[in-house]
XYZ file of C-alpha atoms in Angstrom:
208
model
C 99.090 115.371 102.789
C 99.332 112.918 99.860
C 99.687 109.221 101.384
C 102.820 108.399 99.452
C 104.677 111.941 100.352
C 103.602 111.653 103.751
C 105.076 108.159 104.502
C 108.023 109.096 103.063
C 108.523 111.418 104.995
C 107.491 109.562 108.156
C 109.804 106.738 107.072
C 113.220 108.147 108.840
C 110.909 108.104 112.058
C 108.188 105.847 111.942
C 109.737 102.689 114.144
C 110.960 105.016 116.585
C 108.261 107.713 117.420
C 105.798 107.012 120.106
C 102.761 105.616 118.254
C 99.940 103.917 120.176
C 98.415 102.768 117.330
C 101.032 100.914 115.447
C 101.795 98.805 118.325
C 98.244 98.033 119.626
C 97.508 96.917 116.092
C 100.906 94.946 116.259
C 99.224 93.029 118.914
C 95.950 92.585 117.859
C 97.506 90.827 114.589
C 99.298 88.454 116.471
C 96.318 87.762 118.760
C 94.083 87.650 115.398
C 96.627 84.959 113.485
C 98.609 83.743 115.699
C 96.851 80.563 116.159
C 96.777 79.467 112.474
C 99.762 78.986 109.681
C 99.396 79.821 106.111
C 100.966 79.006 102.640
C 101.134 82.565 101.219
C 100.292 85.664 102.512
C 99.881 89.041 100.746
C 100.878 91.758 103.230
C 99.164 95.161 101.482
C 100.954 98.148 103.316
C 104.034 96.360 104.925
C 105.649 100.144 105.812
C 108.827 99.428 107.678
C 108.304 95.728 108.080
C 106.553 95.965 111.527
C 104.557 93.130 111.228
C 106.592 91.794 108.051
C 108.848 89.308 109.904
C 106.279 87.853 112.341
C 104.186 87.007 109.058
C 107.327 85.680 107.744
C 107.298 82.784 110.821
C 103.066 81.749 110.304
C 103.251 82.024 106.446
C 105.803 79.887 104.413
C 105.644 82.876 101.400
C 104.647 86.415 102.027
C 104.920 88.982 99.442
C 104.998 92.449 101.155
C 103.808 95.196 99.012
C 103.973 98.885 100.346
C 103.237 102.383 97.803
C 106.466 104.364 99.673
C 109.966 103.511 98.490
C 111.470 104.849 101.443
C 109.201 102.437 104.214
C 110.300 99.160 101.826
C 114.394 99.915 101.953
C 113.980 99.906 105.654
C 111.945 97.419 105.922
C 114.222 95.087 103.296
C 117.613 96.193 105.921
C 115.678 95.012 108.739
C 115.015 91.105 107.205
C 117.661 88.703 105.469
C 114.282 85.818 104.942
C 114.353 84.200 101.734
C 110.623 83.498 102.317
C 109.923 87.571 102.004
C 109.146 89.140 98.655
C 109.261 93.059 98.549
C 107.049 94.964 96.158
C 106.745 98.904 95.511
C 102.654 98.772 93.796
C 100.053 100.681 94.474
C 97.055 98.966 95.366
C 94.516 101.483 93.676
C 96.106 100.678 90.143
C 95.865 97.020 88.729
C 97.233 94.740 91.082
C 100.092 93.155 88.678
C 102.652 92.111 92.142
C 99.727 89.625 92.611
C 100.639 86.690 90.722
C 99.876 83.961 93.120
C 97.115 82.506 94.999
C 96.914 83.591 98.563
C 95.681 82.304 101.497
C 96.248 85.087 103.954
C 95.557 88.818 102.957
C 96.469 91.536 105.594
C 95.913 95.163 105.907
C 97.698 96.717 108.721
C 96.735 100.495 109.128
C 96.284 100.620 104.946
C 92.272 100.786 104.312
C 92.043 104.522 106.055
C 93.985 105.858 103.174
C 91.591 104.067 100.384
C 88.774 106.193 99.279
C 86.372 103.917 98.011
C 86.899 100.108 99.753
C 84.859 97.955 96.915
C 87.420 98.066 94.518
C 89.929 96.701 96.462
C 88.113 93.860 97.730
C 87.382 93.137 94.227
C 90.882 92.977 93.456
C 91.590 90.965 96.111
C 88.543 88.355 95.668
C 90.383 87.278 92.412
C 93.866 86.505 94.131
C 92.412 84.774 97.412
C 91.938 81.054 97.518
C 88.416 79.512 98.748
C 88.666 79.829 102.552
C 91.231 81.921 102.773
C 91.456 84.682 105.668
C 91.772 88.543 105.150
C 92.588 90.295 108.234
C 92.021 93.971 108.771
C 93.613 96.337 111.219
C 92.432 99.738 111.574
C 92.590 102.728 113.375
C 89.293 102.294 114.911
C 86.188 105.067 113.120
C 84.911 105.797 116.454
C 88.111 107.574 116.525
C 88.244 108.730 113.562
C 84.712 110.472 114.389
C 86.513 111.794 117.240
C 89.007 113.279 114.755
C 92.167 111.091 115.286
C 94.057 110.447 112.126
C 97.300 109.210 110.854
C 100.086 112.129 111.929
C 103.380 112.929 112.540
C 105.812 115.917 113.773
C 108.794 117.321 111.491
C 110.735 120.178 111.301
C 107.753 121.941 109.333
C 105.296 121.543 112.424
C 102.478 118.273 112.470
C 101.818 116.345 109.095
C 98.614 114.721 109.016
C 98.172 112.321 106.257
C 95.316 112.369 103.925
C 92.354 109.702 105.540
C 88.759 108.602 104.616
C 86.047 107.659 107.539
C 85.136 104.539 106.607
C 82.030 102.814 108.914
C 81.488 99.603 110.205
C 79.188 99.240 107.174
C 81.404 100.212 104.654
C 83.623 97.457 105.706
C 80.740 94.920 105.600
C 79.541 95.801 102.225
C 82.427 96.102 100.338
C 83.707 92.545 101.656
C 80.299 90.472 101.188
C 79.885 92.472 97.475
C 83.277 90.781 96.807
C 82.502 87.186 98.221
C 83.977 87.444 101.500
C 81.673 86.483 105.145
C 82.961 88.300 108.416
C 84.048 85.610 110.531
C 85.065 88.071 113.597
C 84.637 91.545 114.752
C 87.156 92.678 117.510
C 88.075 95.801 119.510
C 91.493 96.794 121.028
C 91.404 99.636 123.620
C 94.100 101.644 125.031
C 95.497 99.886 128.767
C 92.949 97.219 127.656
C 90.356 100.230 129.189
C 87.145 98.936 127.624
C 85.744 102.178 129.031
C 87.297 104.167 126.758
C 86.717 104.657 123.039
C 88.409 101.662 121.153
C 91.745 102.322 119.014
C 91.790 99.607 117.252
C 89.109 97.615 115.381
C 89.995 94.195 113.602
C 87.802 92.257 111.002
C 88.818 88.380 110.315
C 86.988 88.026 106.736
C 86.706 84.172 104.996
C 86.687 84.397 101.028
C 83.263 81.931 100.583
């Protein structure tokens, strides 16, 4: 299902549905970035704002971007923070929304919906300050190999969102070509059971 259409339909139930991937990724984000403070964050794929409010606590300013108007409207309705600016945009197009330099950028459950990572990293590199950090939190490739995808139920049955499998080397190559180094990889497991397939992959990159 087309990404924009899917998240439009998913928006009304996104916050309330049982969603282990959404919830574990939020924990991963907090653990990865909780020790830092930033000036200006570019949050790509803010959705209904599940991470936006928390990012607003560790960043002086947050530019929260999403493709889907309905998701953004829900995010806006939940927050009244002067340091958060919401923008609707497609990151596959020109980044006219990125009119600052950022010392943090985040992608939470976004890049699985992007077919080619390299153009996104190239655009990102142009708006990041030197030594700025990029956080990536994704459904783990191992889960994708096993058939897991973003999906939700409607009155018309199960809806599966358009997704693309990215190998670990794809993230590494795209980041390296755009002038980033990988500072940290981490994996998060359901119930912290490390004998199971990891659910979430996190990558922390740094602009050099």
